[in-house]
Each structure stands twice: as structure tokens, then as C-alpha cells.
Coordinates of C-alpha atoms in Angstrom, one line a residue:
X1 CA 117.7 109.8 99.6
X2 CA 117.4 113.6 99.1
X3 CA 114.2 114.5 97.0
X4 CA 114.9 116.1 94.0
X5 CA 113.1 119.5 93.9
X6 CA 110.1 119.8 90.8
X7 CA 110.3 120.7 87.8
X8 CA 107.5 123.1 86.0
X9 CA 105.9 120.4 83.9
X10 CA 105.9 118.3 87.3
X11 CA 103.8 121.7 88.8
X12 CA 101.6 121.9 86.0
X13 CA 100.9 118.0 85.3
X14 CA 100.1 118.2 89.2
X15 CA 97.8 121.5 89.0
X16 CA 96.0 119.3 85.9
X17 CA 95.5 116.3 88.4
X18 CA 94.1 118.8 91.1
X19 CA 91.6 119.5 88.7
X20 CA 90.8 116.3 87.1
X21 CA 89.9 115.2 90.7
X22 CA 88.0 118.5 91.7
X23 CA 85.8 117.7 88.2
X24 CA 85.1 113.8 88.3
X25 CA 86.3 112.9 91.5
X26 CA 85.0 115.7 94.0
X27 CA 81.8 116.9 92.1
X28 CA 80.3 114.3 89.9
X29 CA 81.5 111.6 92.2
X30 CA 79.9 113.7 95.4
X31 CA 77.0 113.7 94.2
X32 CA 76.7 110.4 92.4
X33 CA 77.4 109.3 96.4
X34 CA 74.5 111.7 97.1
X35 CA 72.0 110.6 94.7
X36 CA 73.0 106.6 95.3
X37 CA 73.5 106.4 98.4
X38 CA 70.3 108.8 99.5
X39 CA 67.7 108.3 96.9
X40 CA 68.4 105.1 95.2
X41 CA 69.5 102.5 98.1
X42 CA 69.3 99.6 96.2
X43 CA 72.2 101.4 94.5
X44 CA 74.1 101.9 97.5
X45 CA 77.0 99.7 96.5
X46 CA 77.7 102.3 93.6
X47 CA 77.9 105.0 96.3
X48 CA 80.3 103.2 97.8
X49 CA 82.7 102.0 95.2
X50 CA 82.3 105.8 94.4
X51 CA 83.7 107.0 97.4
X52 CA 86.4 104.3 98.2
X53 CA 87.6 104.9 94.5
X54 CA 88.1 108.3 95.6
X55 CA 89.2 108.3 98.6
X56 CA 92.2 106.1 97.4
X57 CA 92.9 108.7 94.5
X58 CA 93.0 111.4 96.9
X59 CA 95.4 109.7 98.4
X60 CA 97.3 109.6 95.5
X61 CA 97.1 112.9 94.9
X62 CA 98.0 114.5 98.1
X63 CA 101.0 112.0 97.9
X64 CA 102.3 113.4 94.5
X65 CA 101.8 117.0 95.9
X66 CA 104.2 115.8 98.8
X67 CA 106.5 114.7 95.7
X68 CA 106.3 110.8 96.9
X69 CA 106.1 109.9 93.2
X70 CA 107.0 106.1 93.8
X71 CA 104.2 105.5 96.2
X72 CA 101.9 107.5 94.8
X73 CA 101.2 104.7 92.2
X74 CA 99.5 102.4 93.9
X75 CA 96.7 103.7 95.6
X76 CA 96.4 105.8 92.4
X77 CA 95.7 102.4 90.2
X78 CA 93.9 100.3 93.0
X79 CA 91.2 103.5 93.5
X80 CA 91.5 103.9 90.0
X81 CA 90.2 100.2 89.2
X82 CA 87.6 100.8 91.8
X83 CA 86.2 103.7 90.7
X84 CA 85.4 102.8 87.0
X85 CA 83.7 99.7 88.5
X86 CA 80.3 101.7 88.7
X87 CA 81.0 104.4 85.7
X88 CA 81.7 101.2 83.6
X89 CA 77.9 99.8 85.2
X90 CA 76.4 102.8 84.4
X91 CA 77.9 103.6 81.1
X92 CA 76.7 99.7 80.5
X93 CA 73.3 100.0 81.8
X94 CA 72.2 103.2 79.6
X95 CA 73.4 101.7 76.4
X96 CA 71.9 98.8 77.0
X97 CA 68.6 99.8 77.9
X98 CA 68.9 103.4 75.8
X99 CA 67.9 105.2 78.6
X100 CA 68.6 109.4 79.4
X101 CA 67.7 110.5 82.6
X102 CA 66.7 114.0 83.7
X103 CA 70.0 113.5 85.8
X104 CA 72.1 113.0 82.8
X105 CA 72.6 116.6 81.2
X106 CA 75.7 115.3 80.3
X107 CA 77.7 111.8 79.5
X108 CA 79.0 109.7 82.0
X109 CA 82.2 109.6 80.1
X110 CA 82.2 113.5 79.9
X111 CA 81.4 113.4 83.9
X112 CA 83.4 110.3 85.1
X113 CA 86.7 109.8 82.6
X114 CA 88.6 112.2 83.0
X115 CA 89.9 110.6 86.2
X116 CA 91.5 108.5 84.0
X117 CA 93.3 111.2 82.9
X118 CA 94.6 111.9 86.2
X119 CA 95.7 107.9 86.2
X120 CA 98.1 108.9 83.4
X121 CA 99.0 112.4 84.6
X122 CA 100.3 109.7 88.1
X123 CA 101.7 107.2 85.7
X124 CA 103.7 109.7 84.1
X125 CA 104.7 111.4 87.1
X126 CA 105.8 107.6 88.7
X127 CA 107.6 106.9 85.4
X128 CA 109.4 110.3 85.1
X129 CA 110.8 109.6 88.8
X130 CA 111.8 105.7 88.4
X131 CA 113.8 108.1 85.3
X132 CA 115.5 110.2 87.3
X133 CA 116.4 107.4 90.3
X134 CA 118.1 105.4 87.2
X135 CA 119.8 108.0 85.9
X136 CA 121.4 108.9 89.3
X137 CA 122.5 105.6 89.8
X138 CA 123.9 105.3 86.3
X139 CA 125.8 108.9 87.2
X140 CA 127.3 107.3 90.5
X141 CA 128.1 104.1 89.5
X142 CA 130.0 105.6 86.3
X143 CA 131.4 108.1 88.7
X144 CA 132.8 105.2 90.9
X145 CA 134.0 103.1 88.3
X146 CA 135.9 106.5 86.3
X147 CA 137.7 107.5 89.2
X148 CA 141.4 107.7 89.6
X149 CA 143.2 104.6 91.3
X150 CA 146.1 104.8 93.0
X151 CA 149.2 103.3 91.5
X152 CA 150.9 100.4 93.3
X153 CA 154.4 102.2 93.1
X154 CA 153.2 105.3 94.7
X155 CA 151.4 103.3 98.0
X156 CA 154.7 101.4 98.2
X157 CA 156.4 105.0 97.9
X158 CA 154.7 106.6 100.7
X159 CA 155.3 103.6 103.0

């Protein structure tokens, strides 16, 4: 099946993603990795999740920027799921115990959600493709089904 070229909200929603990612997935979770899996061992699963949550995103995202929309959705939801295992641990922990770290300038949901953002920015993306593959094959089939048949009297005529 021929791809079917982008649109500009496709371009932008896409540009949006690339930044979600560069934000919560390449900074924050970089050096989350850093600081977990260098300083804090015992925290080294978090490092971890971090990085195979992201890795699987990325994934994602090249895969939209290659307009593979369909595909794109599952390694965007399974890193997804992974990586808000340890942001949902550490969101947990600090309002549990009330603690603010030096290291915390800023909230984990300010630092780590917006990557959810780029979940739905996917979604939509998956969504407005499954669209387009339904209206295509709602286009042919009518197409097939409205076309002229050929009368019996004018086979029978040619023969």
C-alpha cells in the first residue's frame, strides 16, 4: 500500500513529539539514569526502567517520523507503561514521606509527564491513519460496487 504523504498538523503534532521526548525523555530521563544508576545503586532498577521506557519510545518516535503510524503504537504504549513505572514510584515516594530534595527544583510531573503527552500525540497520530485506511476502503469498495455493468444483451451482441 502507497503511503499517503503528511499533512501539516501530522508535521507539527510530530515536531511536538520530538520535543516532548527531547524534555522528559532525553534530559530528565538521562539524567535520572545518571543519578540512579551512578550514585544511588540500590536504585538501579529505576535507571533501568528509565532507559528501556525510552528506548522503546524512541522507537516510536523515529517510526512516526518514517510515517509507520500503525506500528508506531505499540512500542509507543509498551515503553510508555514502562516508563511511568518509576515516575509513578517516585511521585509516590515523595508524597508519602513529604520529602524535597536539592535534586528536585522542579516536580516530577512537570519533569516526567509530558511524555504522556507524546503517548497521545502517537495515539492520535495511530488513530488518524486507521481513519484514512477506512476511508480508502470505503472509497474503493463504493467505487466497485457503483460501477457500470455490462448489459446481458450487449455481451450477447458482440458475440
Amino acid at each position: 500500500m502507497k503511503r499517503i504523504p503528511d499533512k501539516n498538523i501530522q508535521i507539527i503534532a510530530k515536531v511536538v513529539m520530538t520535543a516532548l521526548f527531547i524534555w522528559s525523555g532525553l534530559f530528565w530521563s538521562g539524567v535520572s539514569i545518571i543519578y540512579f544508576g551512578g550514585f544511588k545503586p540500590e536504585y538501579s532498577y529505576l535507571a533501568a526502567k528509565f532507559a528501556i521506557g525510552c528506548a522503546l519510545i524512541l522507537v516510536s518516535l523515529i517510526l512516526c517520523w518514517l510515517r509507520f503510524y500503525m506500528i508506531q503504537a505499540l512500542p509507543c504504549a509498551i515503553g510508555l507503561a514502562v516508563y511511568l513505572s518509576p515516575v509513578s514510584e517516585m511521585i509516590t515516594h515523595v508524597n508519602e514521606n513529604n520529602t524535597v530534595d536539592s535534586f528536585r527544583p522542579m516536580t516530577f510531573e512537570v519533569r516526567y509527564l509530558p511524555m504522556v503527552g507524546l503517548a497521545v500525540l502517537a495515539a492520535a497520530l495511530f488513530i488518524g491513519r486507521l481513519g484514512q485506511i477506512i476511508l480508502t476502503r470505503r472509497e474503493k469498495s463504493e467505487e466497485y460496487n457503483n460501477r457500470p455493468a455490462e448489459s446481458v444483451l450487449e455481451k450477447h451482441h458482440d458475440e
